[in-house]
PDB file of C-alpha atoms and ligand atoms in Angstrom:
ATOM      1  CA  GLU A1430      79.432  86.765  85.904  1.00  0.00           C
ATOM      2  CA  LYS A1431      82.998  85.212  85.243  1.00  0.00           C
ATOM      3  CA  GLU A1432      83.844  82.166  88.433  1.00  0.00           C
ATOM      4  CA  GLY A1433      86.041  84.196  90.952  1.00  0.00           C
ATOM      5  CA  ALA A1434      85.442  87.685  89.735  1.00  0.00           C
ATOM      6  CA  PHE A1435      83.046  90.459  90.340  1.00  0.00           C
ATOM      7  CA  ILE A1436      83.066  92.823  87.056  1.00  0.00           C
ATOM      8  CA  GLU A1437      80.878  95.764  86.632  1.00  0.00           C
ATOM      9  CA  TRP A1438      79.913  96.306  83.039  1.00  0.00           C
ATOM     10  CA  TYR A1439      79.462  99.933  81.640  1.00  0.00           C
ATOM     11  CA  PRO A1440      78.545 100.855  78.828  1.00  0.00           C
ATOM     12  CA  ARG A1441      80.248  99.802  75.160  1.00  0.00           C
ATOM     13  CA  GLY A1442      81.018  96.438  77.254  1.00  0.00           C
ATOM     14  CA  TYR A1443      83.977  98.537  79.008  1.00  0.00           C
ATOM     15  CA  GLY A1444      84.343  95.963  82.510  1.00  0.00           C
ATOM     16  CA  VAL A1445      85.924  97.165  85.268  1.00  0.00           C
ATOM     17  CA  ALA A1446      86.663  93.899  87.529  1.00  0.00           C
ATOM     18  CA  PHE A1447      87.768  92.355  91.026  1.00  0.00           C
ATOM     19  CA  LYS A1448      89.114  88.775  91.542  1.00  0.00           C
ATOM     20  CA  VAL A1449      87.020  87.641  95.009  1.00  0.00           C
ATOM     21  CA  LYS A1450      87.577  85.136  97.316  1.00  0.00           C
ATOM     22  CA  ARG A1451      83.781  84.696  98.195  1.00  0.00           C
ATOM     23  CA  ARG A1452      80.664  86.984  98.560  1.00  0.00           C
ATOM     24  CA  LEU A1453      80.064  87.951 102.530  1.00  0.00           C
ATOM     25  CA  PHE A1454      76.657  88.890 102.033  1.00  0.00           C
ATOM     26  CA  GLU A1455      73.533  89.787  99.924  1.00  0.00           C
ATOM     27  CA  THR A1456      70.484  91.130 100.138  1.00  0.00           C
ATOM     28  CA  GLN A1457      67.514  92.952  98.265  1.00  0.00           C
ATOM     29  CA  THR A1458      67.369  96.170 100.103  1.00  0.00           C
ATOM     30  CA  LYS A1459      63.974  98.521  99.784  1.00  0.00           C
ATOM     31  CA  TYR A1460      65.761 100.220  96.792  1.00  0.00           C
ATOM     32  CA  GLN A1461      68.437  98.013  95.457  1.00  0.00           C
ATOM     33  CA  ARG A1462      70.531  95.040  95.420  1.00  0.00           C
ATOM     34  CA  LEU A1463      73.379  95.313  97.795  1.00  0.00           C
ATOM     35  CA  GLU A1464      76.016  92.644  97.960  1.00  0.00           C
ATOM     36  CA  ILE A1465      79.738  92.425  99.766  1.00  0.00           C
ATOM     37  CA  TYR A1466      82.435  90.793  98.314  1.00  0.00           C
ATOM     38  CA  GLU A1467      85.579  89.712  99.912  1.00  0.00           C
ATOM     39  CA  THR A1468      88.094  91.037  96.965  1.00  0.00           C
ATOM     40  CA  GLU A1469      91.695  89.318  96.685  1.00  0.00           C
ATOM     41  CA  GLY A1470      93.548  92.326  97.076  1.00  0.00           C
ATOM     42  CA  PHE A1471      91.368  95.148  97.934  1.00  0.00           C
ATOM     43  CA  GLY A1472      89.739  94.512 101.049  1.00  0.00           C
ATOM     44  CA  LYS A1473      85.949  94.172 100.542  1.00  0.00           C
ATOM     45  CA  LEU A1474      83.760  95.496  97.825  1.00  0.00           C
ATOM     46  CA  LEU A1475      80.173  96.969  98.066  1.00  0.00           C
ATOM     47  CA  VAL A1476      78.125  96.442  95.636  1.00  0.00           C
ATOM     48  CA  LEU A1477      74.652  98.026  94.829  1.00  0.00           C
ATOM     49  CA  ASP A1478      72.762  97.176  91.611  1.00  0.00           C
ATOM     50  CA  ASP A1479      75.803  95.319  90.086  1.00  0.00           C
ATOM     51  CA  THR A1480      77.977  98.928  90.265  1.00  0.00           C
ATOM     52  CA  VAL A1481      80.969  99.050  92.377  1.00  0.00           C
ATOM     53  CA  GLN A1482      80.650 101.826  95.427  1.00  0.00           C
ATOM     54  CA  LEU A1483      83.654 101.008  97.038  1.00  0.00           C
ATOM     55  CA  VAL A1484      87.003  98.844  97.892  1.00  0.00           C
ATOM     56  CA  GLU A1485      88.046  98.927 101.414  1.00  0.00           C
ATOM     57  CA  VAL A1486      91.829  99.275  99.811  1.00  0.00           C
ATOM     58  CA  GLY A1487      91.692 102.462  98.328  1.00  0.00           C
ATOM     59  CA  GLU A1488      88.402 104.025  98.855  1.00  0.00           C
ATOM     60  CA  GLU A1489      90.163 107.302  99.765  1.00  0.00           C
ATOM     61  CA  SER A1490      90.610 108.076  96.446  1.00  0.00           C
ATOM     62  CA  TYR A1491      87.395 108.888  95.998  1.00  0.00           C
ATOM     63  CA  HIS A1492      86.033 109.751  99.845  1.00  0.00           C
ATOM     64  CA  GLU A1493      89.240 112.395  99.864  1.00  0.00           C
ATOM     65  CA  VAL A1494      88.458 114.177  96.708  1.00  0.00           C
ATOM     66  CA  LEU A1495      84.842 114.712  97.128  1.00  0.00           C
ATOM     67  CA  VAL A1496      85.097 116.248 100.438  1.00  0.00           C
ATOM     68  CA  HIS A1497      88.404 118.015 100.971  1.00  0.00           C
ATOM     69  CA  PRO A1498      89.094 119.928  98.042  1.00  0.00           C
ATOM     70  CA  VAL A1499      85.302 121.733  98.477  1.00  0.00           C
ATOM     71  CA  MET A1500      86.000 122.550 102.124  1.00  0.00           C
ATOM     72  CA  LEU A1501      89.569 123.280 102.212  1.00  0.00           C
ATOM     73  CA  ALA A1502      88.475 126.450  99.055  1.00  0.00           C
ATOM     74  CA  HIS A1503      85.389 127.361 101.731  1.00  0.00           C
ATOM     75  CA  PRO A1504      86.612 130.029 104.202  1.00  0.00           C
ATOM     76  CA  ASN A1505      85.506 128.771 107.263  1.00  0.00           C
ATOM     77  CA  PRO A1506      82.940 125.817 106.620  1.00  0.00           C
ATOM     78  CA  LYS A1507      80.435 125.161 109.384  1.00  0.00           C
ATOM     79  CA  LYS A1508      77.664 123.556 108.425  1.00  0.00           C
ATOM     80  CA  VAL A1509      77.347 120.156 105.660  1.00  0.00           C
ATOM     81  CA  LEU A1510      75.235 118.464 104.406  1.00  0.00           C
ATOM     82  CA  VAL A1511      76.029 114.745 102.672  1.00  0.00           C
ATOM     83  CA  ILE A1512      73.496 113.167 100.529  1.00  0.00           C
ATOM     84  CA  GLY A1513      73.640 109.482 100.172  1.00  0.00           C
ATOM     85  CA  GLY A1514      77.054 108.048 101.089  1.00  0.00           C
ATOM     86  CA  GLY A1515      75.134 105.717 103.886  1.00  0.00           C
ATOM     87  CA  ASP A1516      78.924 103.862 103.988  1.00  0.00           C
ATOM     88  CA  GLY A1517      79.936 106.871 105.934  1.00  0.00           C
ATOM     89  CA  GLY A1518      83.084 107.300 103.803  1.00  0.00           C
ATOM     90  CA  THR A1519      82.354 111.201 103.188  1.00  0.00           C
ATOM     91  CA  LEU A1520      81.038 112.165 106.795  1.00  0.00           C
ATOM     92  CA  ARG A1521      84.297 110.357 108.122  1.00  0.00           C
ATOM     93  CA  GLU A1522      85.964 113.074 105.721  1.00  0.00           C
ATOM     94  CA  VAL A1523      84.126 115.879 106.713  1.00  0.00           C
ATOM     95  CA  LEU A1524      84.702 115.577 110.547  1.00  0.00           C
ATOM     96  CA  LYS A1525      88.411 115.467 110.029  1.00  0.00           C
ATOM     97  CA  HIS A1526      87.620 119.650 109.572  1.00  0.00           C
ATOM     98  CA  GLU A1527      87.514 121.670 113.028  1.00  0.00           C
ATOM     99  CA  THR A1528      85.507 123.853 111.418  1.00  0.00           C
ATOM    100  CA  VAL A1529      82.855 121.789 110.945  1.00  0.00           C
ATOM    101  CA  GLU A1530      79.915 122.390 114.005  1.00  0.00           C
ATOM    102  CA  LYS A1531      77.214 120.162 112.040  1.00  0.00           C
ATOM    103  CA  ALA A1532      77.356 117.563 109.723  1.00  0.00           C
ATOM    104  CA  ILE A1533      73.946 115.737 108.188  1.00  0.00           C
ATOM    105  CA  THR A1534      73.988 112.823 105.903  1.00  0.00           C
ATOM    106  CA  VAL A1535      70.689 112.213 104.506  1.00  0.00           C
ATOM    107  CA  GLU A1536      70.591 108.714 103.075  1.00  0.00           C
ATOM    108  CA  ILE A1537      67.662 106.689 101.444  1.00  0.00           C
ATOM    109  CA  ASP A1538      68.863 103.708 101.788  1.00  0.00           C
ATOM    110  CA  GLU A1539      68.984 102.351 105.372  1.00  0.00           C
ATOM    111  CA  GLY A1540      69.872  98.905 104.259  1.00  0.00           C
ATOM    112  CA  VAL A1541      73.333 100.605 103.005  1.00  0.00           C
ATOM    113  CA  VAL A1542      74.039 101.997 106.413  1.00  0.00           C
ATOM    114  CA  GLU A1543      73.336  98.518 108.104  1.00  0.00           C
ATOM    115  CA  ALA A1544      75.353  96.468 105.663  1.00  0.00           C
ATOM    116  CA  SER A1545      78.030  99.367 105.899  1.00  0.00           C
ATOM    117  CA  TYR A1546      78.388  98.733 109.600  1.00  0.00           C
ATOM    118  CA  LEU A1547      78.329  95.422 109.624  1.00  0.00           C
ATOM    119  CA  TYR A1548      80.857  94.462 107.067  1.00  0.00           C
ATOM    120  CA  LEU A1549      82.678  97.127 106.139  1.00  0.00           C
ATOM    121  CA  ASP A1550      86.296  98.878 107.638  1.00  0.00           C
ATOM    122  CA  VAL A1551      85.142 102.275 106.701  1.00  0.00           C
ATOM    123  CA  ALA A1552      83.372 104.324 108.649  1.00  0.00           C
ATOM    124  CA  LYS A1553      82.716 101.161 111.454  1.00  0.00           C
ATOM    125  CA  ASP A1554      82.862 103.526 114.842  1.00  0.00           C
ATOM    126  CA  LEU A1555      81.408 106.457 113.071  1.00  0.00           C
ATOM    127  CA  LEU A1556      78.103 104.510 111.466  1.00  0.00           C
ATOM    128  CA  GLU A1557      77.562 103.005 115.415  1.00  0.00           C
ATOM    129  CA  ARG A1558      77.437 106.335 117.113  1.00  0.00           C
ATOM    130  CA  LEU A1559      75.429 107.399 113.970  1.00  0.00           C
ATOM    131  CA  ILE A1560      72.988 105.269 114.353  1.00  0.00           C
ATOM    132  CA  LYS A1561      72.883 105.189 118.572  1.00  0.00           C
ATOM    133  CA  GLY A1562      72.779 109.148 118.003  1.00  0.00           C
ATOM    134  CA  GLU A1563      75.884 109.206 119.994  1.00  0.00           C
ATOM    135  CA  GLU A1564      77.975 111.334 117.264  1.00  0.00           C
ATOM    136  CA  GLU A1565      77.861 114.777 118.854  1.00  0.00           C
ATOM    137  CA  ARG A1566      78.683 116.909 115.245  1.00  0.00           C
ATOM    138  CA  ALA A1567      76.485 114.816 112.918  1.00  0.00           C
ATOM    139  CA  LYS A1568      73.340 113.628 112.342  1.00  0.00           C
ATOM    140  CA  LEU A1569      72.036 110.497 110.002  1.00  0.00           C
ATOM    141  CA  ILE A1570      68.374 110.546 108.587  1.00  0.00           C
ATOM    142  CA  ILE A1571      67.245 107.877 106.549  1.00  0.00           C
ATOM    143  CA  GLY A1572      65.252 109.927 103.693  1.00  0.00           C
ATOM    144  CA  ASP A1573      64.679 111.147 100.377  1.00  0.00           C
ATOM    145  CA  GLY A1574      67.620 113.696  99.544  1.00  0.00           C
ATOM    146  CA  VAL A1575      65.367 115.050  97.424  1.00  0.00           C
ATOM    147  CA  GLU A1576      62.449 115.777  99.799  1.00  0.00           C
ATOM    148  CA  TYR A1577      65.230 117.111 102.321  1.00  0.00           C
ATOM    149  CA  LEU A1578      66.474 119.645 100.453  1.00  0.00           C
ATOM    150  CA  LYS A1579      63.427 121.169  99.149  1.00  0.00           C
ATOM    151  CA  ASN A1580      61.203 121.013 102.613  1.00  0.00           C
ATOM    152  CA  THR A1581      64.235 121.813 104.983  1.00  0.00           C
ATOM    153  CA  GLU A1582      64.707 125.260 107.571  1.00  0.00           C
ATOM    154  CA  GLU A1583      68.509 124.414 107.609  1.00  0.00           C
ATOM    155  CA  HIS A1584      71.329 126.190 105.374  1.00  0.00           C
ATOM    156  CA  PHE A1585      74.313 125.098 104.678  1.00  0.00           C
ATOM    157  CA  ASP A1586      77.745 126.232 103.934  1.00  0.00           C
ATOM    158  CA  VAL A1587      78.584 122.843 101.843  1.00  0.00           C
ATOM    159  CA  ILE A1588      76.456 120.214 100.327  1.00  0.00           C
ATOM    160  CA  ILE A1589      78.266 117.391  98.840  1.00  0.00           C
ATOM    161  CA  VAL A1590      76.028 114.609  96.871  1.00  0.00           C
ATOM    162  CA  ASP A1591      77.708 111.045  97.426  1.00  0.00           C
ATOM    163  CA  SER A1592      74.759 109.382  95.309  1.00  0.00           C
ATOM    164  CA  THR A1593      74.748 106.550  92.833  1.00  0.00           C
ATOM    165  CA  ASP A1594      75.681 107.673  89.103  1.00  0.00           C
ATOM    166  CA  PRO A1595      73.690 110.078  86.966  1.00  0.00           C
ATOM    167  CA  VAL A1596      71.472 107.114  85.137  1.00  0.00           C
ATOM    168  CA  GLY A1597      68.880 105.246  86.731  1.00  0.00           C
ATOM    169  CA  PRO A1598      67.283 105.980  90.557  1.00  0.00           C
ATOM    170  CA  ALA A1599      69.887 108.993  90.908  1.00  0.00           C
ATOM    171  CA  LYS A1600      68.824 110.564  88.070  1.00  0.00           C
ATOM    172  CA  LEU A1601      66.706 112.879  89.775  1.00  0.00           C
ATOM    173  CA  LEU A1602      69.844 114.638  91.911  1.00  0.00           C
ATOM    174  CA  PHE A1603      71.355 115.609  88.310  1.00  0.00           C
ATOM    175  CA  SER A1604      68.215 117.822  87.801  1.00  0.00           C
ATOM    176  CA  GLU A1605      68.189 121.643  87.272  1.00  0.00           C
ATOM    177  CA  GLU A1606      65.704 121.604  89.625  1.00  0.00           C
ATOM    178  CA  PHE A1607      67.173 119.543  92.385  1.00  0.00           C
ATOM    179  CA  TYR A1608      70.196 122.224  91.864  1.00  0.00           C
ATOM    180  CA  ARG A1609      67.948 124.873  92.246  1.00  0.00           C
ATOM    181  CA  SER A1610      66.993 123.989  95.611  1.00  0.00           C
ATOM    182  CA  ALA A1611      70.280 123.153  96.485  1.00  0.00           C
ATOM    183  CA  TYR A1612      71.299 126.927  95.938  1.00  0.00           C
ATOM    184  CA  GLU A1613      68.471 127.745  98.453  1.00  0.00           C
ATOM    185  CA  LYS A1614      69.765 125.879 100.743  1.00  0.00           C
ATOM    186  CA  LEU A1615      73.395 126.756 100.619  1.00  0.00           C
ATOM    187  CA  ASN A1616      74.383 130.107 102.358  1.00  0.00           C
ATOM    188  CA  GLU A1617      75.079 133.367 101.204  1.00  0.00           C
ATOM    189  CA  ARG A1618      78.550 131.931 100.247  1.00  0.00           C
ATOM    190  CA  GLY A1619      78.169 128.150  99.390  1.00  0.00           C
ATOM    191  CA  ILE A1620      79.760 125.473  97.837  1.00  0.00           C
ATOM    192  CA  TYR A1621      78.133 122.509  96.255  1.00  0.00           C
ATOM    193  CA  ILE A1622      79.829 119.331  94.839  1.00  0.00           C
ATOM    194  CA  THR A1623      78.738 115.833  93.495  1.00  0.00           C
ATOM    195  CA  GLN A1624      80.169 113.001  92.074  1.00  0.00           C
ATOM    196  CA  ALA A1625      79.646 112.987  88.019  1.00  0.00           C
ATOM    197  CA  GLY A1626      79.789 109.568  86.939  1.00  0.00           C
ATOM    198  CA  SER A1627      83.133 108.046  84.498  1.00  0.00           C
ATOM    199  CA  VAL A1628      84.609 110.757  82.513  1.00  0.00           C
ATOM    200  CA  TYR A1629      84.753 108.845  79.329  1.00  0.00           C
ATOM    201  CA  LEU A1630      81.676 106.490  79.645  1.00  0.00           C
ATOM    202  CA  PHE A1631      79.095 108.795  81.057  1.00  0.00           C
ATOM    203  CA  THR A1632      79.891 111.859  79.474  1.00  0.00           C
ATOM    204  CA  ASN A1633      76.735 113.078  78.101  1.00  0.00           C
ATOM    205  CA  GLU A1634      75.933 112.653  81.564  1.00  0.00           C
ATOM    206  CA  LEU A1635      78.931 114.895  82.443  1.00  0.00           C
ATOM    207  CA  LEU A1636      77.721 117.244  79.923  1.00  0.00           C
ATOM    208  CA  ASP A1637      73.970 117.398  81.091  1.00  0.00           C
ATOM    209  CA  ALA A1638      74.513 117.678  84.766  1.00  0.00           C
ATOM    210  CA  HIS A1639      77.280 120.479  83.608  1.00  0.00           C
ATOM    211  CA  ARG A1640      75.018 122.186  81.361  1.00  0.00           C
ATOM    212  CA  ALA A1641      72.027 122.171  84.349  1.00  0.00           C
ATOM    213  CA  MET A1642      73.869 123.511  86.835  1.00  0.00           C
ATOM    214  CA  LYS A1643      75.202 126.001  84.467  1.00  0.00           C
ATOM    215  CA  LYS A1644      71.819 127.560  84.871  1.00  0.00           C
ATOM    216  CA  VAL A1645      71.490 127.390  88.431  1.00  0.00           C
ATOM    217  CA  PHE A1646      75.019 128.109  90.058  1.00  0.00           C
ATOM    218  CA  ASP A1647      76.930 131.472  90.146  1.00  0.00           C
ATOM    219  CA  LYS A1648      80.206 129.940  88.975  1.00  0.00           C
ATOM    220  CA  VAL A1649      80.749 125.921  88.228  1.00  0.00           C
ATOM    221  CA  TYR A1650      83.609 124.016  87.863  1.00  0.00           C
ATOM    222  CA  TYR A1651      84.829 120.377  86.663  1.00  0.00           C
ATOM    223  CA  PHE A1652      87.380 118.435  87.569  1.00  0.00           C
ATOM    224  CA  SER A1653      88.174 114.471  87.357  1.00  0.00           C
ATOM    225  CA  PHE A1654      90.434 112.209  89.180  1.00  0.00           C
ATOM    226  CA  PRO A1655      91.605 108.585  89.092  1.00  0.00           C
ATOM    227  CA  VAL A1656      89.490 106.496  91.504  1.00  0.00           C
ATOM    228  CA  ILE A1657      90.548 103.185  92.573  1.00  0.00           C
ATOM    229  CA  GLY A1658      87.224 100.789  91.459  1.00  0.00           C
ATOM    230  CA  TYR A1659      85.812 103.277  89.271  1.00  0.00           C
ATOM    231  CA  ALA A1660      86.123 103.181  85.276  1.00  0.00           C
ATOM    232  CA  SER A1661      88.642 106.468  85.665  1.00  0.00           C
ATOM    233  CA  PRO A1662      88.937 109.218  85.091  1.00  0.00           C
ATOM    234  CA  TRP A1663      85.938 109.803  87.403  1.00  0.00           C
ATOM    235  CA  SER A1664      84.556 113.215  87.230  1.00  0.00           C
ATOM    236  CA  PHE A1665      82.674 115.757  89.581  1.00  0.00           C
ATOM    237  CA  LEU A1666      81.299 118.994  89.551  1.00  0.00           C
ATOM    238  CA  VAL A1667      81.133 122.222  91.694  1.00  0.00           C
ATOM    239  CA  GLY A1668      78.946 124.494  92.034  1.00  0.00           C
ATOM    240  CA  VAL A1669      79.310 128.170  94.014  1.00  0.00           C
ATOM    241  CA  LYS A1670      77.209 130.462  95.250  1.00  0.00           C
ATOM    242  CA  GLY A1671      78.418 133.762  96.126  1.00  0.00           C
ATOM    243  CA  ASP A1672      82.158 134.831  96.792  1.00  0.00           C
ATOM    244  CA  ILE A1673      84.649 131.489  96.229  1.00  0.00           C
ATOM    245  CA  ASP A1674      87.147 130.929  94.313  1.00  0.00           C
ATOM    246  CA  PHE A1675      87.567 127.422  93.586  1.00  0.00           C
ATOM    247  CA  THR A1676      90.976 127.128  92.411  1.00  0.00           C
ATOM    248  CA  LYS A1677      92.368 128.284  95.503  1.00  0.00           C
ATOM    249  CA  VAL A1678      92.679 126.435  98.522  1.00  0.00           C
ATOM    250  CA  ASP A1679      93.653 127.118 102.109  1.00  0.00           C
ATOM    251  CA  LEU A1680      96.762 125.289 102.521  1.00  0.00           C
ATOM    252  CA  GLU A1681      97.302 126.321 106.410  1.00  0.00           C
ATOM    253  CA  ARG A1682      94.056 123.967 107.004  1.00  0.00           C
ATOM    254  CA  SER A1683      95.348 121.407 104.709  1.00  0.00           C
ATOM    255  CA  LYS A1684      98.246 120.571 106.994  1.00  0.00           C
ATOM    256  CA  LYS A1685      96.181 119.089 109.254  1.00  0.00           C
ATOM    257  CA  LEU A1686      94.721 116.734 107.393  1.00  0.00           C
ATOM    258  CA  ASP A1687      96.549 113.282 106.689  1.00  0.00           C
ATOM    259  CA  LEU A1688      95.722 113.096 102.879  1.00  0.00           C
ATOM    260  CA  TYR A1689      97.021 109.924 100.611  1.00  0.00           C
ATOM    261  CA  TYR A1690      95.588 110.843  97.550  1.00  0.00           C
ATOM    262  CA  TYR A1691      94.418 114.377  96.856  1.00  0.00           C
ATOM    263  CA  ASP A1692      97.393 116.704  97.206  1.00  0.00           C
ATOM    264  CA  PRO A1693      96.256 120.495  98.092  1.00  0.00           C
ATOM    265  CA  GLU A1694      99.518 121.322  97.640  1.00  0.00           C
ATOM    266  CA  ARG A1695      98.871 120.698  93.924  1.00  0.00           C
ATOM    267  CA  HIS A1696      95.122 121.687  93.610  1.00  0.00           C
ATOM    268  CA  GLU A1697      95.349 122.879  89.966  1.00  0.00           C
ATOM    269  CA  THR A1698      96.290 119.387  88.589  1.00  0.00           C
ATOM    270  CA  LEU A1699      92.487 118.409  89.452  1.00  0.00           C
ATOM    271  CA  PHE A1700      91.356 120.440  86.372  1.00  0.00           C
ATOM    272  CA  GLN A1701      93.022 117.939  84.185  1.00  0.00           C
ATOM    273  CA  MET A1702      90.653 117.321  81.818  1.00  0.00           C
ATOM    274  CA  PRO A1703      90.640 115.283  78.557  1.00  0.00           C
ATOM    275  CA  ARG A1704      90.615 118.032  75.309  1.00  0.00           C
ATOM    276  CA  TYR A1705      87.728 116.735  73.613  1.00  0.00           C
ATOM    277  CA  VAL A1706      85.698 116.581  77.248  1.00  0.00           C
ATOM    278  CA  ARG A1707      86.651 120.677  77.992  1.00  0.00           C
ATOM    279  CA  LYS A1708      85.567 121.699  74.640  1.00  0.00           C
ATOM    280  CA  LEU A1709      82.492 120.004  74.906  1.00  0.00           C
ATOM    281  CA  LEU A1710      81.776 121.501  78.235  1.00  0.00           C
TER     282      LEU A1710
HETATM  283  N1  AG3 B2694      78.926 106.350  95.049  1.00  0.00           N
HETATM  284  C1  AG3 B2694      78.581 105.888  94.013  1.00  0.00           C
HETATM  285  C2  AG3 B2694      79.999 106.216  92.877  1.00  0.00           C
HETATM  286  C3  AG3 B2694      79.470 106.096  91.815  1.00  0.00           C
HETATM  287  C4  AG3 B2694      80.184 104.498  91.221  1.00  0.00           C
HETATM  288  N2  AG3 B2694      79.276 104.011  89.867  1.00  0.00           N
HETATM  289  C5  AG3 B2694      80.051 103.188  89.286  1.00  0.00           C
HETATM  290  N3  AG3 B2694      80.940 102.171  89.583  1.00  0.00           N
HETATM  291  N4  AG3 B2694      79.169 102.852  88.240  1.00  0.00           N
HETATM  292  C6  AG3 B2694      80.204 106.415  96.205  1.00  0.00           C
HETATM  293  C7  AG3 B2694      79.661 105.625  97.533  1.00  0.00           C
HETATM  294  C8  AG3 B2694      81.091 105.565  98.498  1.00  0.00           C
HETATM  295  N5  AG3 B2694      80.780 106.496  99.626  1.00  0.00           N
END
């Protein structure tokens, strides 16, 4: 890597770079190489296997968009499952909804939770309470999300997959088989969302995941959003079970959320997609 910079290389030599002051932490966890940098202008940077997971300044451009559109499209989300998301940002946004009675996070890598708790200002207090088992409405399980969903007796209103990319270790989370077990564990009316990679640089992975989801869910939606730190626009896929219209959100409930990036009053702008991608989807 270039001196004084962290660069994430995407396919075909497309790079996303941050100037960094220093590396604060580095470790090989049971599952991946984890690094934390102090950047010049975006706070701390969390990196897993050389890919940017978040920068503190701007992480909401991902977490708000992953969480609130589906939460506001569901009429009354009480039980929520988050797969991945060991940094706590997704769960933090989920718990902003007063309807939520129970939120479970299943993160495979304890190392991500620990490093996020120690080094990041993303969800420090929440992670501390989760680790101690003191968070009333939420629970952290260290385990494999695929196994968890297959075996759990629980059912959910909303399932959120906050994983690494549809290439590499998280690949299983983008398979038809996994979507089937998610569909089964949704309540009669339920909604599923996953991040689905860079629109331009992982187009094929996005198309594959979309195709597999269409075989399983009653309705499938796609959308994109510019995320700070990733090769944007970034794509998201939504699967619906039962009677939910993801093109509509509850604006009354949205007023209680203090949103910076996602604009519920302009929900329809999410569905922007480059023409060639829309034609392929
Ligand atoms: N989840 C990771 C999104 C994938 C980023 N991919 C990339 N940079 N190539 C985000 C973790 C934040 N909760």
